[in-house]
Coordinates of N, CA and C in Angstrom, one line a residue:
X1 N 243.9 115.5 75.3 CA 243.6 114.7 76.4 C 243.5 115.6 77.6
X2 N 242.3 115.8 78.2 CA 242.2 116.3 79.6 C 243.3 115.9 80.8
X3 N 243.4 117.2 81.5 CA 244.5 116.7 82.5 C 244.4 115.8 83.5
X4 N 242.8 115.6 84.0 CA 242.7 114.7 85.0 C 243.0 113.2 84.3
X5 N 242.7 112.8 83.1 CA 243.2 111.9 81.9 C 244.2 111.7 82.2
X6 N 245.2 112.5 82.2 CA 246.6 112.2 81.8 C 247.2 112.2 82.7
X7 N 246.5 113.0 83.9 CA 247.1 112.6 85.4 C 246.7 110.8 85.7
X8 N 245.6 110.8 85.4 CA 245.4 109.2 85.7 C 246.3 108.4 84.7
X9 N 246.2 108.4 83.4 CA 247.1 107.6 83.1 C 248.8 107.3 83.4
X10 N 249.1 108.8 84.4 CA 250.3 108.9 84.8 C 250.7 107.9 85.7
X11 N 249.5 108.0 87.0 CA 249.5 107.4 87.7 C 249.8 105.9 88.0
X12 N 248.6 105.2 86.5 CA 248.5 104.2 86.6 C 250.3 103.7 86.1
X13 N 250.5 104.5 85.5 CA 252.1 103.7 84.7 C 253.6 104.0 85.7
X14 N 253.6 105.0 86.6 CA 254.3 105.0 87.5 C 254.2 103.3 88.4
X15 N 253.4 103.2 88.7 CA 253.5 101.9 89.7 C 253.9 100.8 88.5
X16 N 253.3 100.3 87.7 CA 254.5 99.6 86.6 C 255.5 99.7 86.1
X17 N 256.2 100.8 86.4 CA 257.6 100.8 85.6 C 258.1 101.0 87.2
X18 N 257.7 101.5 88.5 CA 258.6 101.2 89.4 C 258.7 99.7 90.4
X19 N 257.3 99.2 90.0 CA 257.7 97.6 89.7 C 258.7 96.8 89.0
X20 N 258.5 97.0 87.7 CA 259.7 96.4 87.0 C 261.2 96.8 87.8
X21 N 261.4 97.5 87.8 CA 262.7 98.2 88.5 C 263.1 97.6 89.9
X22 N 262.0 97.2 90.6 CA 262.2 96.5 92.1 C 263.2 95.8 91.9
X23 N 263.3 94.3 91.1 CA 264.3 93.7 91.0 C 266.2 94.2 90.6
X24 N 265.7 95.3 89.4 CA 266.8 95.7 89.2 C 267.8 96.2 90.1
X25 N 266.8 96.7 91.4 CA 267.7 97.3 92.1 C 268.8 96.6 92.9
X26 N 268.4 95.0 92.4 CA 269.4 94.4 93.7 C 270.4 93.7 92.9
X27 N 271.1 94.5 91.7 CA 272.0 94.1 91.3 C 273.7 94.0 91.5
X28 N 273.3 94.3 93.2 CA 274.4 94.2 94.1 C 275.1 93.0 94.2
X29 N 274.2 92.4 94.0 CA 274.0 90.8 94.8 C 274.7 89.8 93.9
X30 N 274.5 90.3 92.6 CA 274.9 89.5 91.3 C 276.7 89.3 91.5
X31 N 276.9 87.7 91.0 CA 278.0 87.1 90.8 C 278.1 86.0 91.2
X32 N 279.1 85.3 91.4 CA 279.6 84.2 91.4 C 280.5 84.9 93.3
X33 N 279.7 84.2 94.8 CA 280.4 84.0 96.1 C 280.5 83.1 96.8
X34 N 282.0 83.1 97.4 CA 281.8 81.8 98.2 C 282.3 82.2 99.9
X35 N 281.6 81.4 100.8 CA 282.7 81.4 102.1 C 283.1 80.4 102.4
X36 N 284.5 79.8 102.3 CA 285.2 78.7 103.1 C 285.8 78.6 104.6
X37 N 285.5 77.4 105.4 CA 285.7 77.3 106.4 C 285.7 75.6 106.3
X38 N 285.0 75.0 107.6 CA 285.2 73.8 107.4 C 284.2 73.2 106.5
X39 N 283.6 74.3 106.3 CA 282.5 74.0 105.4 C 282.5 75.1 103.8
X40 N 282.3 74.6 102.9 CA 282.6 75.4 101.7 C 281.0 75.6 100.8
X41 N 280.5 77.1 100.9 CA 279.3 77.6 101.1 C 279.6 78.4 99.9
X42 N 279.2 78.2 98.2 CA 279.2 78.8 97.2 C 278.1 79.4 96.9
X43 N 277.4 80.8 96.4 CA 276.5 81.3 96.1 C 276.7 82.0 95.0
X44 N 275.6 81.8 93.7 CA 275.6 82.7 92.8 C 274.3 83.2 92.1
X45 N 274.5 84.6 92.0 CA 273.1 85.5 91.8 C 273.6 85.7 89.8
X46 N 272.6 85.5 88.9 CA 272.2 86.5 87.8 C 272.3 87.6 88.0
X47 N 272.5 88.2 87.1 CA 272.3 89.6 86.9 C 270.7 90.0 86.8
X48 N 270.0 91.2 87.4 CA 268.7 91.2 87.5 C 268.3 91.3 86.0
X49 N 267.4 90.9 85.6 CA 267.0 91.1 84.2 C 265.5 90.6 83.8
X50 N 264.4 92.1 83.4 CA 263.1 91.5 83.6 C 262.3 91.1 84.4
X51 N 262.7 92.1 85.3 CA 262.0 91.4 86.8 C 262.4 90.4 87.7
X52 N 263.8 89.5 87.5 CA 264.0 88.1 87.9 C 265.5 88.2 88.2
X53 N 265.8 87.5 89.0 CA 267.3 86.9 89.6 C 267.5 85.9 89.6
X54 N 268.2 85.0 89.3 CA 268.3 83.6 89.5 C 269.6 83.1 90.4
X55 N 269.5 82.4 91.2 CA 270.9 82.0 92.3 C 270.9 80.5 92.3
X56 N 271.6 80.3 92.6 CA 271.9 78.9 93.1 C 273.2 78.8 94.3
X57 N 272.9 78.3 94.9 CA 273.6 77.8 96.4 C 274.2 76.3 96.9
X58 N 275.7 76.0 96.9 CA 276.0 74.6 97.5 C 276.9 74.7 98.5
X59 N 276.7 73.6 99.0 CA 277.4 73.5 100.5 C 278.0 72.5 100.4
X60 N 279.5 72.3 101.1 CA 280.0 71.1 101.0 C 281.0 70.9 101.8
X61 N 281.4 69.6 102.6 CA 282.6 69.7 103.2 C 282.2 69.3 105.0
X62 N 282.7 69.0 105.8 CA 282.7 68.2 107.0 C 281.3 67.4 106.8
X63 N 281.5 66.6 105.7 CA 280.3 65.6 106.0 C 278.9 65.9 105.3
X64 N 278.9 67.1 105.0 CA 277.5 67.9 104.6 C 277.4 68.1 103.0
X65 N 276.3 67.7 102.5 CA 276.7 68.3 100.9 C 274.6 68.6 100.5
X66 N 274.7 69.9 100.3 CA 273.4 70.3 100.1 C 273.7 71.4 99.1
X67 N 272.3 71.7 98.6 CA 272.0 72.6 97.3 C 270.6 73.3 97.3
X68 N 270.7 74.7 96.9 CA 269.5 75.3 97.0 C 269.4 76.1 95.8
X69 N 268.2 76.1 95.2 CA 268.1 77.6 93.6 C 267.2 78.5 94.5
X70 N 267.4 79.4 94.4 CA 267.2 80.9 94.5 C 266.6 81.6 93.4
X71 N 265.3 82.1 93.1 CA 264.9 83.4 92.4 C 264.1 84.3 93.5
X72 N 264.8 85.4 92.9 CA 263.9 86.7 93.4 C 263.2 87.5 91.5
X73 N 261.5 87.6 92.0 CA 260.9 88.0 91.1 C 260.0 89.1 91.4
X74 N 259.6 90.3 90.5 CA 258.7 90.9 90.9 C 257.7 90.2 90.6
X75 N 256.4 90.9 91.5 CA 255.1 90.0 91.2 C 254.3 91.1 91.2
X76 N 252.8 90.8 91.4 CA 251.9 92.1 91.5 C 252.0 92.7 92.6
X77 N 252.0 91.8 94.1 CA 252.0 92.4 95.1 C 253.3 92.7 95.6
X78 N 254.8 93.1 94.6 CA 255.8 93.3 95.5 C 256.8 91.9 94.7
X79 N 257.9 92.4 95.3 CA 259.1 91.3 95.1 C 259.3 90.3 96.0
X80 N 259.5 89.2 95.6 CA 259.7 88.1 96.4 C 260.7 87.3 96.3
X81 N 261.4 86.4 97.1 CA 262.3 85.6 97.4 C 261.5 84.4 97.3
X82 N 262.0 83.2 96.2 CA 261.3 82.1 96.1 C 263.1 80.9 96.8
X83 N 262.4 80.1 97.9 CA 263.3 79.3 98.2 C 262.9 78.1 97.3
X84 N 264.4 77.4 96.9 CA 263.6 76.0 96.7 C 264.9 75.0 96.9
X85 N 265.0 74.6 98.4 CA 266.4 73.9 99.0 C 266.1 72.3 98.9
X86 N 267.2 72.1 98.0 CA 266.9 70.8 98.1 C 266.5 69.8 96.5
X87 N 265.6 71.1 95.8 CA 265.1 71.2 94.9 C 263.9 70.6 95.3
X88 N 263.4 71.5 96.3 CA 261.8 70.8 96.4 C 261.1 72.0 96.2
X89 N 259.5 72.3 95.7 CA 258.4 73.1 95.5 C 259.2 74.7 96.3
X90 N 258.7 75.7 95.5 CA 259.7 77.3 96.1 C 259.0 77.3 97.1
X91 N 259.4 78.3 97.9 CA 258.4 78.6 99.0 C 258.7 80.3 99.4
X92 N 257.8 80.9 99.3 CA 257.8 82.1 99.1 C 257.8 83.3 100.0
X93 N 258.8 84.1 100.3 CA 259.3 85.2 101.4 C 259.0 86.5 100.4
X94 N 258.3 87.4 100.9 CA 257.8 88.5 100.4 C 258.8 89.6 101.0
X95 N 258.9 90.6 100.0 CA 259.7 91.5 100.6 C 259.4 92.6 102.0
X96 N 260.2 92.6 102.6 CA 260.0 93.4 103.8 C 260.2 94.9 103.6
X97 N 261.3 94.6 103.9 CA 261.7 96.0 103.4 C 263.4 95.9 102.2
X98 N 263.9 97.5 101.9 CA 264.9 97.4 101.0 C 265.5 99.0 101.4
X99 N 266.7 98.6 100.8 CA 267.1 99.9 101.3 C 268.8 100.0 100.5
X100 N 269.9 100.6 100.8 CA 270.6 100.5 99.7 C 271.9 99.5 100.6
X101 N 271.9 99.2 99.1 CA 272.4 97.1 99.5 C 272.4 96.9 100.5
X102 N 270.9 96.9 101.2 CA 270.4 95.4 102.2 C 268.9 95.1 101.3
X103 N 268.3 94.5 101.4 CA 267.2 93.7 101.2 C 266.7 92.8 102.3
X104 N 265.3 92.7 102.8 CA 264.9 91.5 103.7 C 263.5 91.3 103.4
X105 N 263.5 89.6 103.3 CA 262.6 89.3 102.5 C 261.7 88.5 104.0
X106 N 260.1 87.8 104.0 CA 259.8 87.5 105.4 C 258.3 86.6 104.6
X107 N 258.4 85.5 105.6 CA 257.3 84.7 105.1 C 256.9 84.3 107.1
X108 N 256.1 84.6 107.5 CA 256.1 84.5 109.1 C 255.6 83.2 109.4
X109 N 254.7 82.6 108.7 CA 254.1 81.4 108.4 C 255.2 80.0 108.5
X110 N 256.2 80.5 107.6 CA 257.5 79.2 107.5 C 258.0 79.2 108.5
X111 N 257.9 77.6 108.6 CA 258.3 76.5 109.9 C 259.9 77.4 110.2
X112 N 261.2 77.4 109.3 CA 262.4 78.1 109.6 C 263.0 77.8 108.3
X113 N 263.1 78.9 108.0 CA 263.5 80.6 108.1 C 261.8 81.3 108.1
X114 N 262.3 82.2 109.1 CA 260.8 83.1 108.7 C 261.6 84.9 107.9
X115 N 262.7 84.8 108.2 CA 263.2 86.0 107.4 C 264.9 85.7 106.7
X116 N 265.0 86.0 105.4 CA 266.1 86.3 104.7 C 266.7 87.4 104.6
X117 N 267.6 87.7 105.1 CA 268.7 88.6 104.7 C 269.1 89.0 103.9
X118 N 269.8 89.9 103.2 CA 271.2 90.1 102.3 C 271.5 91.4 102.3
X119 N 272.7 91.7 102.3 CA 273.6 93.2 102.7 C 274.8 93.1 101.8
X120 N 275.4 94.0 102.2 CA 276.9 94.4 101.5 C 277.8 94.5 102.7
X121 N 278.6 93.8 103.2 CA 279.1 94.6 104.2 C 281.3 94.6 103.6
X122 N 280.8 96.0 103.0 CA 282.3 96.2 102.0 C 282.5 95.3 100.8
X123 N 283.2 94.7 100.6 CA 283.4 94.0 99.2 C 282.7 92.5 99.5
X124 N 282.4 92.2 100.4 CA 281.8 91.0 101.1 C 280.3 91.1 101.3
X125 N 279.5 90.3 100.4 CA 277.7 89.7 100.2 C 277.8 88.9 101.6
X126 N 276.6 89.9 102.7 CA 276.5 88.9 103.8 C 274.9 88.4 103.4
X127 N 275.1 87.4 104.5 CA 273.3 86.6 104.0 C 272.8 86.1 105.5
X128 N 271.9 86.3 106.0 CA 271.3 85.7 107.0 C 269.8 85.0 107.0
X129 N 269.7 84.1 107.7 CA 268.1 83.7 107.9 C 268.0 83.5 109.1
X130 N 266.7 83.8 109.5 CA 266.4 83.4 111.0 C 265.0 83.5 111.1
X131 N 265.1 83.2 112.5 CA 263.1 82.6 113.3 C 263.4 82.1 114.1
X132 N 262.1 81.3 114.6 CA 262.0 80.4 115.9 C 262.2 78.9 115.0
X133 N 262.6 78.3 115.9 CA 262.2 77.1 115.9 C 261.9 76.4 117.3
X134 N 261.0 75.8 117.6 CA 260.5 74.8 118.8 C 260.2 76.6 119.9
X135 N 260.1 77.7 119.4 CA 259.8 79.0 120.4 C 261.6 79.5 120.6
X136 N 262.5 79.0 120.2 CA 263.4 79.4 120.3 C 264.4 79.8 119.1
X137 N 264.7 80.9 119.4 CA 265.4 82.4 118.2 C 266.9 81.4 117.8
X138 N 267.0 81.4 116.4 CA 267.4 80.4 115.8 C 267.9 81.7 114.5
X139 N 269.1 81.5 114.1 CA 269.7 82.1 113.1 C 271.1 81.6 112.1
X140 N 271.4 81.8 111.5 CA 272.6 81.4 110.5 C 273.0 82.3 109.6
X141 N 274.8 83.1 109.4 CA 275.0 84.0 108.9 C 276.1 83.6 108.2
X142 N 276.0 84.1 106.8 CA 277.4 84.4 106.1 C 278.1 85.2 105.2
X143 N 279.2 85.2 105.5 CA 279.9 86.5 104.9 C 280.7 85.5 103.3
X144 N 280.6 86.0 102.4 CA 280.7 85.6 100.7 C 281.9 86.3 100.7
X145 N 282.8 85.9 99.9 CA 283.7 87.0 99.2 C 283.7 86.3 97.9
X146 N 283.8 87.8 97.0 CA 283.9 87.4 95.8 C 284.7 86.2 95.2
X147 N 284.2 85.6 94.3 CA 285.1 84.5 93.8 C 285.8 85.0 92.8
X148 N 287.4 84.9 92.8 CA 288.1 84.9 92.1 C 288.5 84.3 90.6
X149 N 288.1 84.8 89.2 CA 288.1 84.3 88.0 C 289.6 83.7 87.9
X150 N 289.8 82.8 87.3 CA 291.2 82.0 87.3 C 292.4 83.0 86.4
X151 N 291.6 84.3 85.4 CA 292.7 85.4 85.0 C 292.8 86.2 86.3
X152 N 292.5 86.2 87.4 CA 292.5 87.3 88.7 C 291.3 88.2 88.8
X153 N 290.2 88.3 88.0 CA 289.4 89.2 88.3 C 288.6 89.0 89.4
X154 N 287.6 89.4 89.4 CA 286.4 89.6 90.6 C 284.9 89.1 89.6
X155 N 284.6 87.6 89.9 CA 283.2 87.6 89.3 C 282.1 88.3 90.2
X156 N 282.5 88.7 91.8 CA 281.5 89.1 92.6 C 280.9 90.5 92.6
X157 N 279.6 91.1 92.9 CA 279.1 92.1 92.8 C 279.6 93.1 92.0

């Protein structure tokens, strides 16, 4: 095989195998978190696998009881955050940027959230969304701590 060959086929397989890996990398995120206050906000991520994450999200308590699934997937053009709150049609936040345990994902187009969050901050998965709404800067943050397995372990990150 000639080397311009083999340089091109190099080429071409570097960008798919560091595709595939995009997802892997956010295997920060993965477990079973919750924050309690007057409101009780459980999150839980898959472990990355094949490109994909899977979460689910419920809320419950002063009155409020809501639910959201969560995947993040690689795609062709990049990793994405698929919302689907409520259980209605995903809606799709492309990745912004990444960096080591933060991720932010951004769809500028969506009515609110136009950006997602997610960090590490110590043993605690923080998560944010924000945008405008009506022209005005509009946000919501939360700090997760790991959930505790009923033998004492840590199902979190």
């Amino acid at each position: 095989m000639s080397r311009a060959l083999l340089l091109a086929a190099l080429l071409y397989a570097v960008p798919a195998w560091a595709q595939s890996s995009r997802v892997e990398s956010l295997g920060w995120m993965s477990g079973s978190w919750e924050q309690a206050g007057t409101q009780r906000v459980m999150e839980t991520w898959t472990a990355p696998s094949n490109g994909m994450m899977v979460g689910a999200s419920l809320t419950t308590g002063a009155g409020r009881r809501s639910f959201e699934f969560m995947r993040i997937v690689d795609t062709p053009e990049g990793m994405s955050y698929m919302a689907s709150p409520g259980g209605r049609p995903a809606v799709e936040f492309k990745l912004r940027e990444t960096g080591d345990n933060r991720v932010v994902f951004e769809n500028p187009g969506h009515d609110y959230p136009q950006r997602i969050l997610y960090w590490k901050d110590g043993d605690l998965l923080a998560a944010r969304i924000e945008g405008t709404v009506r022209g005005q800067a509009r946000s919501e943050e939360w700090k997760y701590q790991p959930v505790r397995s009923a033998a004492g372990g840590n199902s979190g990150g």
